Amino acid sequence: MAPSRYEVGDPEADRPIAVTAAGALCWRREQGQLEVLLIHRPRYQDWSWPKGKLDPGETTPECAVREVREEVGITVRLGIPLPAIEYKVPSGLKIVHYWAARAGSMTVKPDGKEVDRFLWCTPARAFELLSNPSDKETLEKLVAADELSNLATWPLIIVRHAKAKPRSSWTRAEGDRPLAATGRRQALAVGRLLQAWGPKKVVCSPWERCVQTMLPYVQGNNAKLKLVDAITEHNAARKPDKAKGIVEKLFDKRVSVAFCSHRPVLPLAILVLQLHMSGRLAENLPATDPYLAPGEAIICQVSSKHHGRIVSVEQFRAYED
């Protein structure tokens, strides 16, 4: 089973981490054989995974996707999270967060500076070439996930809308209450964060604050937007089973999707998610009000082979400038 992962704001705020980095184990299948992408770094004369340090104002998922793009010239979407590794560097402790990322038949183009060569190879060959023992531990987890049919997945993402104007200061229809200035900045950050998983479809409450939260992502990524009345605050309170049914339907088409609604609707969505995962994994879902902060998201990876089975859970809050 893939691990759960949670990150809010600075992911290592309560730990003495000197350097935070992120990367990905890119994988593909060639004639049914699992292959992984190794990079060669001339500076260190070693074989490793694409990775690098966070830029200011960047979350670890965004960093992982950017580093793969910069170092090997391909844009990936993140799959299951893999265990982070920690090791000592001159400035202190460094932590590197990793994800699996399916690369398929993409053409790899090393940048020539940080990376001068690349190699698609079997996991067995990768174990022989990897220079850092901790990189081999991460590979072991990826291979184990593949053996359990947990490697090929698609993302289902639950988003709470960004910060709205206070109810006390709004005199018009509740469905028209928009985002506050802070919320508009959060919406831009949510749009950047979601690109790490690239949902093709967005299912959203038609109330203004939800639509405004998702529009930066929808417009910047040509995602399909579907507005659903059943998941507004009022309708979900009157007919909770119908709202839960909308969440259940997200599993049917097996297409990457983001679902955006209101704080009172979140426990209904979480109840549905629980039915699709093991009890142990479900323990990592938020269990108390407010469940998610404004603009925060739960990312579930759903097995492509076993219909409706969630194999990993992550929780992220988009960076606010």
PDB file of N, CA, C and O in Angstrom, residues 216-240:
ATOM      1  N   PRO A 216      -9.214  29.440 -12.442  1.00  0.00           N
ATOM      2  CA  PRO A 216      -7.819  29.558 -12.896  1.00  0.00           C
ATOM      3  C   PRO A 216      -7.257  28.249 -13.427  1.00  0.00           C
ATOM      4  O   PRO A 216      -6.546  28.240 -14.443  1.00  0.00           O
ATOM      5  N   TYR A 217      -7.593  27.136 -12.772  1.00  0.00           N
ATOM      6  CA  TYR A 217      -7.118  25.849 -13.278  1.00  0.00           C
ATOM      7  C   TYR A 217      -7.824  25.477 -14.574  1.00  0.00           C
ATOM      8  O   TYR A 217      -7.186  25.074 -15.550  1.00  0.00           O
ATOM      9  N   VAL A 218      -9.142  25.601 -14.603  1.00  0.00           N
ATOM     10  CA  VAL A 218      -9.928  25.207 -15.786  1.00  0.00           C
ATOM     11  C   VAL A 218      -9.477  25.987 -17.015  1.00  0.00           C
ATOM     12  O   VAL A 218      -9.227  25.414 -18.088  1.00  0.00           O
ATOM     13  N   GLN A 219      -9.351  27.293 -16.876  1.00  0.00           N
ATOM     14  CA  GLN A 219      -9.019  28.123 -18.030  1.00  0.00           C
ATOM     15  C   GLN A 219      -7.571  27.924 -18.483  1.00  0.00           C
ATOM     16  O   GLN A 219      -7.273  28.009 -19.673  1.00  0.00           O
ATOM     17  N   GLY A 220      -6.684  27.639 -17.544  1.00  0.00           N
ATOM     18  CA  GLY A 220      -5.279  27.485 -17.905  1.00  0.00           C
ATOM     19  C   GLY A 220      -4.919  26.109 -18.399  1.00  0.00           C
ATOM     20  O   GLY A 220      -3.812  25.915 -18.933  1.00  0.00           O
ATOM     21  N   ASN A 221      -5.826  25.136 -18.257  1.00  0.00           N
ATOM     22  CA  ASN A 221      -5.486  23.763 -18.600  1.00  0.00           C
ATOM     23  C   ASN A 221      -6.526  23.062 -19.470  1.00  0.00           C
ATOM     24  O   ASN A 221      -6.458  21.851 -19.652  1.00  0.00           O
ATOM     25  N   ASN A 222      -7.469  23.831 -20.001  1.00  0.00           N
ATOM     26  CA  ASN A 222      -8.497  23.284 -20.896  1.00  0.00           C
ATOM     27  C   ASN A 222      -9.235  22.097 -20.273  1.00  0.00           C
ATOM     28  O   ASN A 222      -9.559  21.121 -20.956  1.00  0.00           O
ATOM     29  N   ALA A 223      -9.471  22.189 -18.972  1.00  0.00           N
ATOM     30  CA  ALA A 223     -10.224  21.132 -18.297  1.00  0.00           C
ATOM     31  C   ALA A 223     -11.718  21.344 -18.520  1.00  0.00           C
ATOM     32  O   ALA A 223     -12.193  22.472 -18.689  1.00  0.00           O
ATOM     33  N   LYS A 224     -12.459  20.262 -18.510  1.00  0.00           N
ATOM     34  CA  LYS A 224     -13.909  20.326 -18.674  1.00  0.00           C
ATOM     35  C   LYS A 224     -14.551  20.647 -17.336  1.00  0.00           C
ATOM     36  O   LYS A 224     -14.302  19.977 -16.339  1.00  0.00           O
ATOM     37  N   LEU A 225     -15.380  21.675 -17.297  1.00  0.00           N
ATOM     38  CA  LEU A 225     -16.045  22.109 -16.064  1.00  0.00           C
ATOM     39  C   LEU A 225     -17.506  21.693 -16.083  1.00  0.00           C
ATOM     40  O   LEU A 225     -18.244  22.012 -17.018  1.00  0.00           O
ATOM     41  N   LYS A 226     -17.938  20.990 -15.034  1.00  0.00           N
ATOM     42  CA  LYS A 226     -19.332  20.575 -14.896  1.00  0.00           C
ATOM     43  C   LYS A 226     -19.875  21.120 -13.584  1.00  0.00           C
ATOM     44  O   LYS A 226     -19.342  20.830 -12.517  1.00  0.00           O
ATOM     45  N   LEU A 227     -20.924  21.914 -13.650  1.00  0.00           N
ATOM     46  CA  LEU A 227     -21.541  22.500 -12.467  1.00  0.00           C
ATOM     47  C   LEU A 227     -22.722  21.624 -12.042  1.00  0.00           C
ATOM     48  O   LEU A 227     -23.567  21.269 -12.869  1.00  0.00           O
ATOM     49  N   VAL A 228     -22.751  21.279 -10.748  1.00  0.00           N
ATOM     50  CA  VAL A 228     -23.743  20.325 -10.245  1.00  0.00           C
ATOM     51  C   VAL A 228     -24.490  20.939  -9.056  1.00  0.00           C
ATOM     52  O   VAL A 228     -23.902  21.189  -7.998  1.00  0.00           O
ATOM     53  N   ASP A 229     -25.783  21.159  -9.218  1.00  0.00           N
ATOM     54  CA  ASP A 229     -26.592  21.790  -8.168  1.00  0.00           C
ATOM     55  C   ASP A 229     -26.652  20.949  -6.891  1.00  0.00           C
ATOM     56  O   ASP A 229     -26.793  21.495  -5.790  1.00  0.00           O
ATOM     57  N   ALA A 230     -26.559  19.645  -7.005  1.00  0.00           N
ATOM     58  CA  ALA A 230     -26.718  18.767  -5.838  1.00  0.00           C
ATOM     59  C   ALA A 230     -25.631  18.949  -4.794  1.00  0.00           C
ATOM     60  O   ALA A 230     -25.798  18.514  -3.653  1.00  0.00           O
ATOM     61  N   ILE A 231     -24.506  19.586  -5.149  1.00  0.00           N
ATOM     62  CA  ILE A 231     -23.409  19.724  -4.178  1.00  0.00           C
ATOM     63  C   ILE A 231     -23.247  21.155  -3.680  1.00  0.00           C
ATOM     64  O   ILE A 231     -22.197  21.508  -3.130  1.00  0.00           O
ATOM     65  N   THR A 232     -24.290  21.993  -3.847  1.00  0.00           N
ATOM     66  CA  THR A 232     -24.276  23.270  -3.149  1.00  0.00           C
ATOM     67  C   THR A 232     -24.542  23.020  -1.666  1.00  0.00           C
ATOM     68  O   THR A 232     -25.019  21.953  -1.272  1.00  0.00           O
ATOM     69  N   GLU A 233     -24.240  24.004  -0.843  1.00  0.00           N
ATOM     70  CA  GLU A 233     -24.487  23.863   0.598  1.00  0.00           C
ATOM     71  C   GLU A 233     -25.940  23.510   0.882  1.00  0.00           C
ATOM     72  O   GLU A 233     -26.234  22.576   1.636  1.00  0.00           O
ATOM     73  N   HIS A 234     -26.858  24.268   0.309  1.00  0.00           N
ATOM     74  CA  HIS A 234     -28.272  24.090   0.621  1.00  0.00           C
ATOM     75  C   HIS A 234     -28.802  22.749   0.124  1.00  0.00           C
ATOM     76  O   HIS A 234     -29.498  22.029   0.857  1.00  0.00           O
ATOM     77  N   ASN A 235     -28.488  22.404  -1.100  1.00  0.00           N
ATOM     78  CA  ASN A 235     -29.026  21.161  -1.656  1.00  0.00           C
ATOM     79  C   ASN A 235     -28.433  19.924  -0.995  1.00  0.00           C
ATOM     80  O   ASN A 235     -29.131  18.921  -0.795  1.00  0.00           O
ATOM     81  N   ALA A 236     -27.142  19.974  -0.661  1.00  0.00           N
ATOM     82  CA  ALA A 236     -26.522  18.830   0.009  1.00  0.00           C
ATOM     83  C   ALA A 236     -27.096  18.634   1.408  1.00  0.00           C
ATOM     84  O   ALA A 236     -27.221  17.500   1.882  1.00  0.00           O
ATOM     85  N   ALA A 237     -27.472  19.731   2.069  1.00  0.00           N
ATOM     86  CA  ALA A 237     -28.070  19.623   3.406  1.00  0.00           C
ATOM     87  C   ALA A 237     -29.460  18.997   3.314  1.00  0.00           C
ATOM     88  O   ALA A 237     -29.858  18.202   4.179  1.00  0.00           O
ATOM     89  N   ARG A 238     -30.219  19.308   2.268  1.00  0.00           N
ATOM     90  CA  ARG A 238     -31.572  18.772   2.116  1.00  0.00           C
ATOM     91  C   ARG A 238     -31.556  17.334   1.617  1.00  0.00           C
ATOM     92  O   ARG A 238     -32.358  16.509   2.042  1.00  0.00           O
ATOM     93  N   LYS A 239     -30.634  17.044   0.718  1.00  0.00           N
ATOM     94  CA  LYS A 239     -30.576  15.701   0.122  1.00  0.00           C
ATOM     95  C   LYS A 239     -29.132  15.187   0.148  1.00  0.00           C
ATOM     96  O   LYS A 239     -28.459  15.131  -0.899  1.00  0.00           O
ATOM     97  N   PRO A 240     -28.643  14.807   1.318  1.00  0.00           N
ATOM     98  CA  PRO A 240     -27.239  14.367   1.425  1.00  0.00           C
ATOM     99  C   PRO A 240     -26.926  13.125   0.595  1.00  0.00           C
ATOM    100  O   PRO A 240     -25.820  13.001   0.083  1.00  0.00           O
TER     101      PRO A 240
END
